[in-house]
Structures are given as C-alpha cells and as structure tokens.
XYZ file of C-alpha atoms in Angstrom:
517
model
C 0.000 0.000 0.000
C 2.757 2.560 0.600
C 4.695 1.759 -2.420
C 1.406 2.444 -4.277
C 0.847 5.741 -2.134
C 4.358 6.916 -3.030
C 4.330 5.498 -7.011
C 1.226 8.078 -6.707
C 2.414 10.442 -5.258
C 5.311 10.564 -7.593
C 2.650 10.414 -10.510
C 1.229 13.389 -9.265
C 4.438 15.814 -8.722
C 4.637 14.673 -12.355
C 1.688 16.172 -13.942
C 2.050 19.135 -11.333
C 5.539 20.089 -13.122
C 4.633 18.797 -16.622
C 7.151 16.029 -16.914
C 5.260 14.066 -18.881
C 6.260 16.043 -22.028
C 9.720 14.278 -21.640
C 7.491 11.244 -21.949
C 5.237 12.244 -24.902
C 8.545 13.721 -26.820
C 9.794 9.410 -26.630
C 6.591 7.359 -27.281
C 5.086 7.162 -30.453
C 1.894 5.085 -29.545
C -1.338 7.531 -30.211
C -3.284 6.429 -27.592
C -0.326 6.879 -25.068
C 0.447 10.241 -26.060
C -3.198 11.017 -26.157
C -3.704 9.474 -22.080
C -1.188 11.511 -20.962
C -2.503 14.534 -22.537
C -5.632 13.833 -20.624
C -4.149 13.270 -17.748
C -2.449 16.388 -17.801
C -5.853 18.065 -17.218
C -4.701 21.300 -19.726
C -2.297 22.183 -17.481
C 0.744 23.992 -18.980
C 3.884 24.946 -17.257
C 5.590 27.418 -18.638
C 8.816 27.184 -16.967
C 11.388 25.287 -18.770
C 11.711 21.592 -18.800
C 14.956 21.212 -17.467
C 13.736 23.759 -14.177
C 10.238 22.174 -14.240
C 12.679 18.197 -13.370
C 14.695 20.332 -10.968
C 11.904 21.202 -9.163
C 10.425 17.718 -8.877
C 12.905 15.657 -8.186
C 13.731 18.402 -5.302
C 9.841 18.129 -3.917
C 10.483 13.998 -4.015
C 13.460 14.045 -1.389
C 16.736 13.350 -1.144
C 16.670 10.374 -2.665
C 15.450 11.809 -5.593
C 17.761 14.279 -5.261
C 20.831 12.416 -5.723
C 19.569 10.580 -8.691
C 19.055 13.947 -10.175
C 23.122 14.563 -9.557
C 23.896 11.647 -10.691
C 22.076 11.802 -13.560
C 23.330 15.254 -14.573
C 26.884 13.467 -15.712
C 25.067 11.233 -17.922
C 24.785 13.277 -20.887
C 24.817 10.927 -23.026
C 21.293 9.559 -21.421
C 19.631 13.307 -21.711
C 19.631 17.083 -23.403
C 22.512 19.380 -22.318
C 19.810 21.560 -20.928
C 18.013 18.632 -18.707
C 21.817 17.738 -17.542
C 22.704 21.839 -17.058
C 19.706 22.531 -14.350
C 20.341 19.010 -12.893
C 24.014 19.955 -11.876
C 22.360 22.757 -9.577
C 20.660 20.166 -7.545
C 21.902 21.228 -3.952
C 21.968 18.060 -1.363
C 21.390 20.286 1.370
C 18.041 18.850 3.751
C 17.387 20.230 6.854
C 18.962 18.746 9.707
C 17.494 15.591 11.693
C 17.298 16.226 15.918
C 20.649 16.163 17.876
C 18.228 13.864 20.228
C 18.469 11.085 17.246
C 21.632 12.111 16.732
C 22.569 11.736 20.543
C 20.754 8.380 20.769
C 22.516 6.757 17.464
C 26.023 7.360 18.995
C 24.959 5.895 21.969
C 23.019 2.793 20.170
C 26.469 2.559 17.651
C 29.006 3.019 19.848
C 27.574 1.770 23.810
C 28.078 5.361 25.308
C 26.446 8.786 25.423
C 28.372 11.770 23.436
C 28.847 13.208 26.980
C 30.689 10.491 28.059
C 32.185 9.518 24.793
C 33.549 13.135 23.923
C 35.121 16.178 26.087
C 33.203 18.092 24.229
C 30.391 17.269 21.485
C 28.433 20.186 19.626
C 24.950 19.703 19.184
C 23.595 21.559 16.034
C 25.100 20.048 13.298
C 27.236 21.398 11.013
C 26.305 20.414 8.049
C 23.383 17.783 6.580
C 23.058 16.109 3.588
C 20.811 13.434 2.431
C 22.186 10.583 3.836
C 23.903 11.845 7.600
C 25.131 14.816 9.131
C 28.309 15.917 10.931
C 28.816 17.374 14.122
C 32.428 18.362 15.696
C 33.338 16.921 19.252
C 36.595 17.026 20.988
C 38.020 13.737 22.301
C 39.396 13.459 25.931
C 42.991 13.751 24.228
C 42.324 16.739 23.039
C 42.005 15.419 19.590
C 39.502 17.602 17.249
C 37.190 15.244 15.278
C 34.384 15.541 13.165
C 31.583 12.877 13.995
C 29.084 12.019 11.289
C 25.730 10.323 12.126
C 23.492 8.522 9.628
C 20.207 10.019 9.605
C 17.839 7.245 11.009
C 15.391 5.317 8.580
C 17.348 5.923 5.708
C 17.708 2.107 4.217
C 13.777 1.636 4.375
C 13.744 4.963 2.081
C 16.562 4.249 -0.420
C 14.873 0.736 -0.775
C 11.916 1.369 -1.527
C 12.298 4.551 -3.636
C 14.861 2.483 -5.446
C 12.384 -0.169 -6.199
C 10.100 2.731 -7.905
C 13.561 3.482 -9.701
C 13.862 0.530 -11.238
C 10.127 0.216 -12.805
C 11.081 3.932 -14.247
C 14.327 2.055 -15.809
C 12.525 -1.010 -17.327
C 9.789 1.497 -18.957
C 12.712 3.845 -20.468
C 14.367 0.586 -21.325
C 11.441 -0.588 -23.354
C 10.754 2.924 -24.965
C 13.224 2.462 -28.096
C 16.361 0.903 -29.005
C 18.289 4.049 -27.555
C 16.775 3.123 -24.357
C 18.407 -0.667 -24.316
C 21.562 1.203 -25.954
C 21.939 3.145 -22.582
C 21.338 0.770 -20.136
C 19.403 2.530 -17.589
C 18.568 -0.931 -15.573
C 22.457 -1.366 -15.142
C 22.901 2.609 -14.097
C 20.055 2.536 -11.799
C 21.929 -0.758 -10.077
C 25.137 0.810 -9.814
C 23.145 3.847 -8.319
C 21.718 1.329 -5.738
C 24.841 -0.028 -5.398
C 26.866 3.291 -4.084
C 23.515 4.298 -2.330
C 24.029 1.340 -0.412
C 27.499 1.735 0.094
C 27.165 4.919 1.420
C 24.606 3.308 4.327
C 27.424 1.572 5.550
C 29.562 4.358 7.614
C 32.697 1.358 8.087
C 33.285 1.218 4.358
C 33.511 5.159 3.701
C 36.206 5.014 7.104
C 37.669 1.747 5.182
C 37.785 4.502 1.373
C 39.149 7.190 3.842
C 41.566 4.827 5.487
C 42.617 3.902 2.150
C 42.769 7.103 0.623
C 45.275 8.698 3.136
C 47.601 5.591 2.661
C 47.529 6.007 -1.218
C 48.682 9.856 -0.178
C 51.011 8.875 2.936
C 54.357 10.478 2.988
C 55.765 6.803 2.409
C 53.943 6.539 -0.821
C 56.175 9.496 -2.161
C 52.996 11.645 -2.504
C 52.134 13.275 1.135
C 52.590 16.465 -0.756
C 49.750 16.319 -3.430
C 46.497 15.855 -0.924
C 45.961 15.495 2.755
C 42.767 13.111 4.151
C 41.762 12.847 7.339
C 42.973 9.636 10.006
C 40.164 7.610 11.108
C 39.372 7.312 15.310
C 38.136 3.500 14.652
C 37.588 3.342 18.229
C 34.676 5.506 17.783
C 33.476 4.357 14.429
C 30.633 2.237 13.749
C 28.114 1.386 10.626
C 26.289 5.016 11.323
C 28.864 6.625 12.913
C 31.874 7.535 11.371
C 34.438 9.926 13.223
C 37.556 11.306 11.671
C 40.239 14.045 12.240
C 38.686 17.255 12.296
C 40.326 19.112 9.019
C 40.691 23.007 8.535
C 40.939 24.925 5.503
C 38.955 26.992 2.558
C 36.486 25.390 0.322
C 37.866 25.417 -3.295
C 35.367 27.802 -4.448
C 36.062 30.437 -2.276
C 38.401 31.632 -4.810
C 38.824 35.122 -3.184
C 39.682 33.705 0.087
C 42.033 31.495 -1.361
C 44.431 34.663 -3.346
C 44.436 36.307 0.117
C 45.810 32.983 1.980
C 48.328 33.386 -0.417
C 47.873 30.565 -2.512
C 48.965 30.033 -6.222
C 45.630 29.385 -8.081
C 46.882 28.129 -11.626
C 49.235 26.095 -9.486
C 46.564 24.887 -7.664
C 44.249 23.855 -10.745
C 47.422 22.173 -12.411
C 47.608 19.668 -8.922
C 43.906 18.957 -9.268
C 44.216 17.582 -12.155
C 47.436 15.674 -11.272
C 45.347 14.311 -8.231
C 42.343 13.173 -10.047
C 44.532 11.290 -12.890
C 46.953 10.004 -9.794
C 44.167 8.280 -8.255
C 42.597 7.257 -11.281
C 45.573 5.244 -13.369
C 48.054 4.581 -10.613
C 45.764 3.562 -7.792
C 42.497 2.488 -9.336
C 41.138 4.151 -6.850
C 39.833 7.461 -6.808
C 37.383 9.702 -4.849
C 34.087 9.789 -6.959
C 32.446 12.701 -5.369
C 34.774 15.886 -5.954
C 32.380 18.704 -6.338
C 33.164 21.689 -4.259
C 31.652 20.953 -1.252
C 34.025 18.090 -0.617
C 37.437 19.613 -1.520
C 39.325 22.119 1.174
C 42.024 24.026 0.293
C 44.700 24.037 3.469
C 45.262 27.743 4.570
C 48.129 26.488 7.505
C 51.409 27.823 6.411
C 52.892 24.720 6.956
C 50.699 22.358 4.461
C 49.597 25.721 2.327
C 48.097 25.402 -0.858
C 47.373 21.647 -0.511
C 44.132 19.988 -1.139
C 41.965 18.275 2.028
C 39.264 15.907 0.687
C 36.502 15.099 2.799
C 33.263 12.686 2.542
C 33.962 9.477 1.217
C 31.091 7.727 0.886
C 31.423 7.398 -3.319
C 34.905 6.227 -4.726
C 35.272 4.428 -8.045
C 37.665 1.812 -8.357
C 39.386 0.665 -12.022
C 40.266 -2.841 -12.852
C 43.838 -3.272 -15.002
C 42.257 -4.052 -18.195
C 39.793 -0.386 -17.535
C 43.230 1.312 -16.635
C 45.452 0.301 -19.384
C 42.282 0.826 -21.823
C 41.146 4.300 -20.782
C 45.052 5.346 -20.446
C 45.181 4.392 -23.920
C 41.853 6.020 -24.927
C 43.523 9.393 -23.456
C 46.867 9.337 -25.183
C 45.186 8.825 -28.193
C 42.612 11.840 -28.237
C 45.814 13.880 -26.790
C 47.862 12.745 -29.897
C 44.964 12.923 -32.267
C 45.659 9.437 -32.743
C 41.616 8.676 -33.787
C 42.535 5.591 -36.117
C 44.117 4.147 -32.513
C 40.422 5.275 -30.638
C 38.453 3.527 -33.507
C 41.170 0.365 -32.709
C 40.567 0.274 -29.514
C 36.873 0.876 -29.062
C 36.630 -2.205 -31.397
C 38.993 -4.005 -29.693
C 37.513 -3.350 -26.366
C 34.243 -4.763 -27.307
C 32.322 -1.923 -27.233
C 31.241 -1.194 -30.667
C 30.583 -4.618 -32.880
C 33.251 -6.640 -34.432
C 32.127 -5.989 -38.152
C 32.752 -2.328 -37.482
C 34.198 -0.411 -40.430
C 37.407 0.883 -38.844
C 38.080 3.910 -41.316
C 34.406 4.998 -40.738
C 34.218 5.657 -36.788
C 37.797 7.136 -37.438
C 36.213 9.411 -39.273
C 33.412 9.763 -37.182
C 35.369 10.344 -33.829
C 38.067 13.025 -35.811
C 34.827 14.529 -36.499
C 33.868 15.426 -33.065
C 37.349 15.755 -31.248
C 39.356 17.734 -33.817
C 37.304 21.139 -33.288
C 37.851 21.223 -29.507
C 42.074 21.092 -29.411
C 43.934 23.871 -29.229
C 41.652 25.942 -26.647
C 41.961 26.827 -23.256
C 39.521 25.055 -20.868
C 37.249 28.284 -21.150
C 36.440 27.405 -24.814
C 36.004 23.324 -23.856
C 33.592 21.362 -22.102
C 34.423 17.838 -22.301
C 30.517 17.003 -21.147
C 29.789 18.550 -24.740
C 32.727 16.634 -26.053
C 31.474 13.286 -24.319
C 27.705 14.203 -25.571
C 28.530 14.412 -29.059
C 31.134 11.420 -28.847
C 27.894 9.200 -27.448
C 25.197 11.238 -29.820
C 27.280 9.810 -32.783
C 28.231 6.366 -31.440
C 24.512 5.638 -31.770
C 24.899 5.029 -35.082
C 27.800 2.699 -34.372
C 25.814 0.818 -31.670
C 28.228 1.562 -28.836
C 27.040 0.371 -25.494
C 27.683 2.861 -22.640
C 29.984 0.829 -20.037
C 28.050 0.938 -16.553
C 31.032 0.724 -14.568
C 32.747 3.973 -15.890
C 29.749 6.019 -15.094
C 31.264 7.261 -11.705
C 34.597 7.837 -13.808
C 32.551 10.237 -16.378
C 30.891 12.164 -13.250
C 34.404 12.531 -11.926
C 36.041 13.950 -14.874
C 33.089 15.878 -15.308
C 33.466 16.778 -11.753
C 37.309 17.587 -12.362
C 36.626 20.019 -15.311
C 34.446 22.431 -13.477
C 36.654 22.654 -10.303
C 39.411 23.712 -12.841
C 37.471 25.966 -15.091
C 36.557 27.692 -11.933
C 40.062 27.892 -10.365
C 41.654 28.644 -13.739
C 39.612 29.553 -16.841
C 43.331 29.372 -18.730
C 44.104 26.085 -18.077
C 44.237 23.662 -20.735
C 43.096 20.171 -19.262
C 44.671 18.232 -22.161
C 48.005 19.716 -22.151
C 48.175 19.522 -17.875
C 46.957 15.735 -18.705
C 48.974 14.583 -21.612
C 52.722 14.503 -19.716
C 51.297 12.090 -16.949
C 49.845 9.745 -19.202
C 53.038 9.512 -21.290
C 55.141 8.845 -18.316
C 52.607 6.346 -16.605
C 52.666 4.613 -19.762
C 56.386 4.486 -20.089
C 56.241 2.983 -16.593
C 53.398 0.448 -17.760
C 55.516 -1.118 -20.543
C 58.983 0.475 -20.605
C 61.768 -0.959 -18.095
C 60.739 0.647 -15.395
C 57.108 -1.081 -15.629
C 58.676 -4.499 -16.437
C 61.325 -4.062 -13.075
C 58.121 -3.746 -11.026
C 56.026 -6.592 -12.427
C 58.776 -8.811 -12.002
C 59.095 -7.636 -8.297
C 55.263 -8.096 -8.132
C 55.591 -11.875 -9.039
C 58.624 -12.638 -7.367
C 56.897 -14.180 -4.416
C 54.673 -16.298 -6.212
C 57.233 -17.718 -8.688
C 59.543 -18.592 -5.889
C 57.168 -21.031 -4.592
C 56.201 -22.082 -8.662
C 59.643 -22.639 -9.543
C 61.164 -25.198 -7.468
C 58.373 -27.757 -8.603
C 58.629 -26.875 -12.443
C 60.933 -29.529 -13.455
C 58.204 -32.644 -11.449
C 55.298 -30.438 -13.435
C 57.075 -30.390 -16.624
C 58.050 -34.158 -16.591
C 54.470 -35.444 -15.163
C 53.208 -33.382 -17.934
C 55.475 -34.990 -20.914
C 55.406 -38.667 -19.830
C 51.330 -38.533 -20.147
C 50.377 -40.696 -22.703
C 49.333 -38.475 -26.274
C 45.642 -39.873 -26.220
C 42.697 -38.313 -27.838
C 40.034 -36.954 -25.537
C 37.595 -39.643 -26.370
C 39.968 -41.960 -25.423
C 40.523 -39.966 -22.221
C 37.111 -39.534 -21.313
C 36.859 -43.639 -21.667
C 39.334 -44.681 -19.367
C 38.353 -42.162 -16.779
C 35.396 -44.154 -16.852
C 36.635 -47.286 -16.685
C 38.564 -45.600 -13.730
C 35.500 -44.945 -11.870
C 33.664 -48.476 -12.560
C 36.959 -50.050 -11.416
C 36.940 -47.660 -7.905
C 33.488 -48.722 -7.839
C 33.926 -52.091 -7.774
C 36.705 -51.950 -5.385
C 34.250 -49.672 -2.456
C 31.748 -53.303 -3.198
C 34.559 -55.964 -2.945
C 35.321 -54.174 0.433
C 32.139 -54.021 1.758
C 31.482 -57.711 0.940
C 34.709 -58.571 2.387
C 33.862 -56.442 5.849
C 30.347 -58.128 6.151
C 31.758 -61.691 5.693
C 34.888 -61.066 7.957
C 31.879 -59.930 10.503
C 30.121 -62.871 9.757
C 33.022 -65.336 10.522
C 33.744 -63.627 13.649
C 30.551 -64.047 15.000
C 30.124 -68.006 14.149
C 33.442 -68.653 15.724
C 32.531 -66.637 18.947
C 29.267 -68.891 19.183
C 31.059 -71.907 18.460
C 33.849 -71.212 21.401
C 30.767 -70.935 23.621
C-alpha cells in the first residue's frame, strides 16, 4: 500500500511540473500520447523543462535528489539543458534532531556523546541526504568531526529504489536508444553506491585507504591530505575522523588572500584526479566543491583536504590500461588508434568499419584542441562522442559512469580555479610517463618484483610439473574420457569388494565366537 501511495504520489508531482512532455517527446503510440494529454488536465507549465525536473525531483526528497546529480553526468542519457539545471541540484536537507543524533552514537558506539567526547556540539554542522556531521573534541584533546546517519534511511533508499527501477525497465522498453543506454544497469550501480554509502565502516575503510595512497611513504604526502580515522569511535552510522581546517575550493577570493597560487593549484587537481585514477584504481568519486578544502596552515599551504567518502570508483587493469590508452590517443589525435581500440575493447561490434568511426570520432574531437579550458567542455565533447556512437551501436559501459561524473566533476573545479588552463596539455605529460612505466623498463622491473613471491614457490616444482606433464600418454580426448570411466567403474567395484569382504569377515567372527561358547 505505501509503495502504491508513493508510485502516486510521484505520478502526481509529475503532472504538477509537466514532466510528462519528456514522456510524450519518446513514445510514439497515439493512444499513449493522447492518455497523458488527458491526464495532464490542460495544465501547462511554462517554466522550462529542465527547471520544471529540478523542481520535482527536489519536492520527491533526497533520494530523488541524488539521482538527479547523478544523472546530470550522464549526458549521453539526456539534453545538455536537462543535464545543465540538474548539476544545480543542492543536497542540502534540513537537519534531523541532535536527540536522534545523541541516541545513534549511543546505540552505535555503547556510550552517550557526553561520556564519549570532552566536548560534542549539538547543532550540526552540516546535513546532507544521507547523515550529518557534528564536531566533538576527544578526551585527548584530539579535534574530530563525527558524522551520524540520519535514522530510517535504508527503508527509504529501498523502496524509492524499487520505484527506480520500474522507471528504468519502462525507459528501457521505450526504443532501441533506451536498451543502448542501459538505464537498468545505471540505476543498479546507483543502488549499489547508495548502499554503500549506508554503511559508515566502508567510507572510514575509502578514507583509510585514501590517506595511505597519499602517505608520505607513498612518495605523494605532498599532493592531498585526508583525514585519520578514530576506529575506536566508528561504527556502521557513525563515522568519526580528524577534524580538518581549511577553505572550500570555491572560495576563490579567500584562497588569493591565503596566499595561494591558483593556476598552481588547478594544475595539482588535475594531477590528483589522474593520480588516483591510473596509478591507484582508486579514486574519490564525489569531488564537487563541497568536498574539496584548500589548506590555509602555512605549513601544508596550498594543498588539497578531501573530505566525505562515501562514493569512490575503483578501475580494474584491463579499464586502466584501456582508458590510459583512450587518453593518449585523443591527446595525440591518434583517432585511427580510438576507432582500434573501441573495437577491440568490445564496445562497438566486431564488423565495425574501422576507417568509418575514425572518421566519425576526428569529427567530433578535432574542433575542440587547441583551446583553453574556457572554450572546452568535455561534457559537450562526451555528448557528441555518445550522440554519434549511436549510429555505431556503442554500449555505454556501466562501470565507468562514476569515472565520467568525476572527470566531469574535475573540469568544473578547474574551469573555476583557472579559466586558462588547458586540461589536455596539464593531462597529456602524466599519461606519457605512466605509460612508459606500464611497458617500458621501469614497468617491467616492477612486475617482475610483483611476481617474485609467487614464482619462488612455482619454480622449485617446475621440473616434477614439466616431466608429469610430458610422460602422459598423447591420447585423444575420447579416449581420455573412456578410461576415466573405466577408472570410476573399477573404484566402484573396489568400495563393493570391500564391503562384501567387511560383512563376511563380521560374519566369521561371530560363528566362531558362538562356536567357542
């Protein structure tokens, strides 16, 4: 009954903001597009459509909310204009009582802030969707910031995710564009990180792991600080970390009086994201402004703090080595290599004409070089690369969704730090030297270090492995498959003979006890 109320309710805030003209523009059925007209009751907003979503998805809650964010990187999936209004989704909500707040420490973590802090601050100071954060002072002295799940929020997500996923089956069966796009698989990997971010452990676990990517023993201490974890007071809804200081990135006025070198500053961003992306695999997947500091302390100035780490993306080898690949060759204008490797990859099919998404690909990339970021957008860049791979029947890869939003992500932080600075050019020089360490003799040094340990216990029993391998006999696999028959008949026979042989030897020993008698 209350997933019909809500489906409903949702119905309604439809009609009320006029949404189902983004319907009526996909189907082609008459008597659908004639039903929703009806139900539309002559009502006609006169706001525009990409304001009239905003508006809805912000009157359907947070949940809705996010989806909207999220689904303001996929331009591929909708207008620039939809995907422009849906970037200004704020996920601000108002805050949930510092009672609750009180009483899910103390459920999480055995103890009452009073006696689990020096000092704890009641109002929050800040609330999002999923938790809020208060700062608390620890009996060492220690400055933390405590963040608190907001209560009921897995009921919520599941159910509004279940209303999610009927929305994704309809698109999916509006149109071949609407298989193309996979909205079933990006509505899963929505659920997925929603999920994820329930779970306050595994965002300590992505901090945890974050800071030791960035340690001062990983060589780079000097390119991003991230908070230490208090895992003594960490729990699934709690999650407490070092309390961090500094100046949101787009205070860009505060940052030139600090003293801090912007274009230097947009120059390490980028370094960051690609560090995290192609040497780690592991990269924070929310890096809009509200999560990135700028450290105003003379002795870390100029350095970047990251906070809130309930979204990271991770990269698998194969994605890493592909995508690097993918970059070098747009930076190069190497589109004969793109067309290679998008065929290669899988993603487009194997009957492909290479020469022909060549073209197509030079097509959309070659007007964008040779400007400063001011003049690119490389959502546009992305939306016309996917707008013409329709004809090419590329399938968009679910699993580099949080990648796109990143980049996307990445882009705006520099345009706003440094309208000058040319994102290919501040790229390119990484790539080429990660590569060089990927397959020159640097890269081949470290995989042989990397399998050292495993070959050292492989190699001593090579020479029994090779020689039980050459004295098999060279039968065919018909054969083969016959005598391990036969093998298992024989060991068959063998388990019956013993039995037999165990009953009778019973059998004996009883008629000579009763003789004896």
């Amino acid at each position: 009954m209350m997933t019909f109320l809500r489906l409903l309710r949702i119905i309604c805030v439809s009609l009320r903001y006029g949404l189902d003209e983004l319907v009526l523009s996909s189907l082609k059925h008459p008597l659908a597009t004639c039903l929703l007209r009806v139900m539309r009751l002559g009502f006609r907003p006169r706001a525009p459509r990409g304001e009239r979503l905003r508006l809805a998805l912000e009157s359907l809650g947070p949940i809705f909310v996010k989806f909207g964010q999220v689904l303001s990187t996929r331009r591929d999936l909708i207008p620039a204009d939809i995907a422009d209004e849906l970037a200004a989704l704020q996920d601000r909500v108002p805050p949930f009582p510092s009672a609750q707040a009180a009483a899910s420490i103390e459920a999480a973590l055995g103890a009452p802030p009073a006696e689990l802090f020096a000092q704890f601050d009641r109002d929050p100071v800040a609330s999002a969707s999923i938790a809020q954060v208060h700062f608390a002072v620890l009996h060492d002295g220690r400055e933390v910031a405590v963040k608190v799940l907001r209560p009921g929020m897995r009921e919520v997500i599941d159910k509004d995710m279940g209303l999610l996923r009927i929305v994704a089956r309809i698109i999916e069966r509006l149109g071949p564009d609407g298989r193309r796009l996979k909205p079933r698989e990006v509505v899963a990997e929505f659920d997925k990180y929603l999920h994820d971010e329930l779970d306050l452990v595994r965002e300590a676990s992505n901090c945890s792991q974050l800071r030791r990517n960035f340690s001062p023993e990983s060589g780079r201490g000097e390119m991003l600080i991230v908070p230490e974890v208090v895992w003594e007071y960490t729990a699934s809804t709690v999650f407490t970390m070092e309390r961090m200081y500094g100046v949101p990135v787009g205070q860009i006025d505060r940052l030139r009086a600090a003293g801090i070198d912007i274009p230097t500053l947009a120059r390490s961003g980028v370094e960051i994201f690609f560090t995290q992306v192609f040497t780690d695999g592991f990269f924070h997947a929310d890096m809009h402004p509200g999560n990135i500091y700028v450290s105003d302390n003379p002795a870390t100035l100029g350095r970047y703090i990251a906070l809130d780490f309930g979204i990271v993306g991770s990269l698998s080898e194969f994605d890493k080595n592909y995508l690097a690949q993918n970059f070098l060759a747009f930076f190069r204008r190497d589109y004969r290599r793109v067309a290679q490797l998008h065929i290669e990859s899988g993603w487009v099919p194997p009957d492909t004409r290479e020469e022909e998404l060549e073209g197509a690909v030079r097509a959309v990339c070659e007007p964008y070089f040779d400007r400063p970021l001011a003049e690119i957008s490389l959502g546009q860049v992305l939306l016309r690369l996917f707008q013409t791979s329709r004809r090419f029947n590329v399938e968009i890869q679910p699993q580099l969704v949080l990648l796109q939003k990143t980049l996307l992500n990445v882009e705006g932080l520099g345009r706003q730090l440094d309208p000058n600075l040319d994102l290919w050019k501040t790229a390119k020089p990484y790539l080429e030297r990660w590569m060089h360490q990927r397959v020159g003799l640097a890269g081949l040094k470290r995989s042989l270090a990397k399998e050292a340990v495993q070959w050292s216990q492989m190699l001593p029993a090579m020479p029994r492995l090779m020689h039980d391998y050459l004295s098999r006999p060279n039968v065919s696999p018909s054969m083969l498959g016959e005598m391990k028959r036969l093998r298992r008949a024989q060991e068959q026979g063998n388990r019956l003979m013993a039995a037999l042989t165990a009953v009778l030897a019973v059998g004996i020993a009883v008629a000579l006890w009763a003789l004896t008698r």
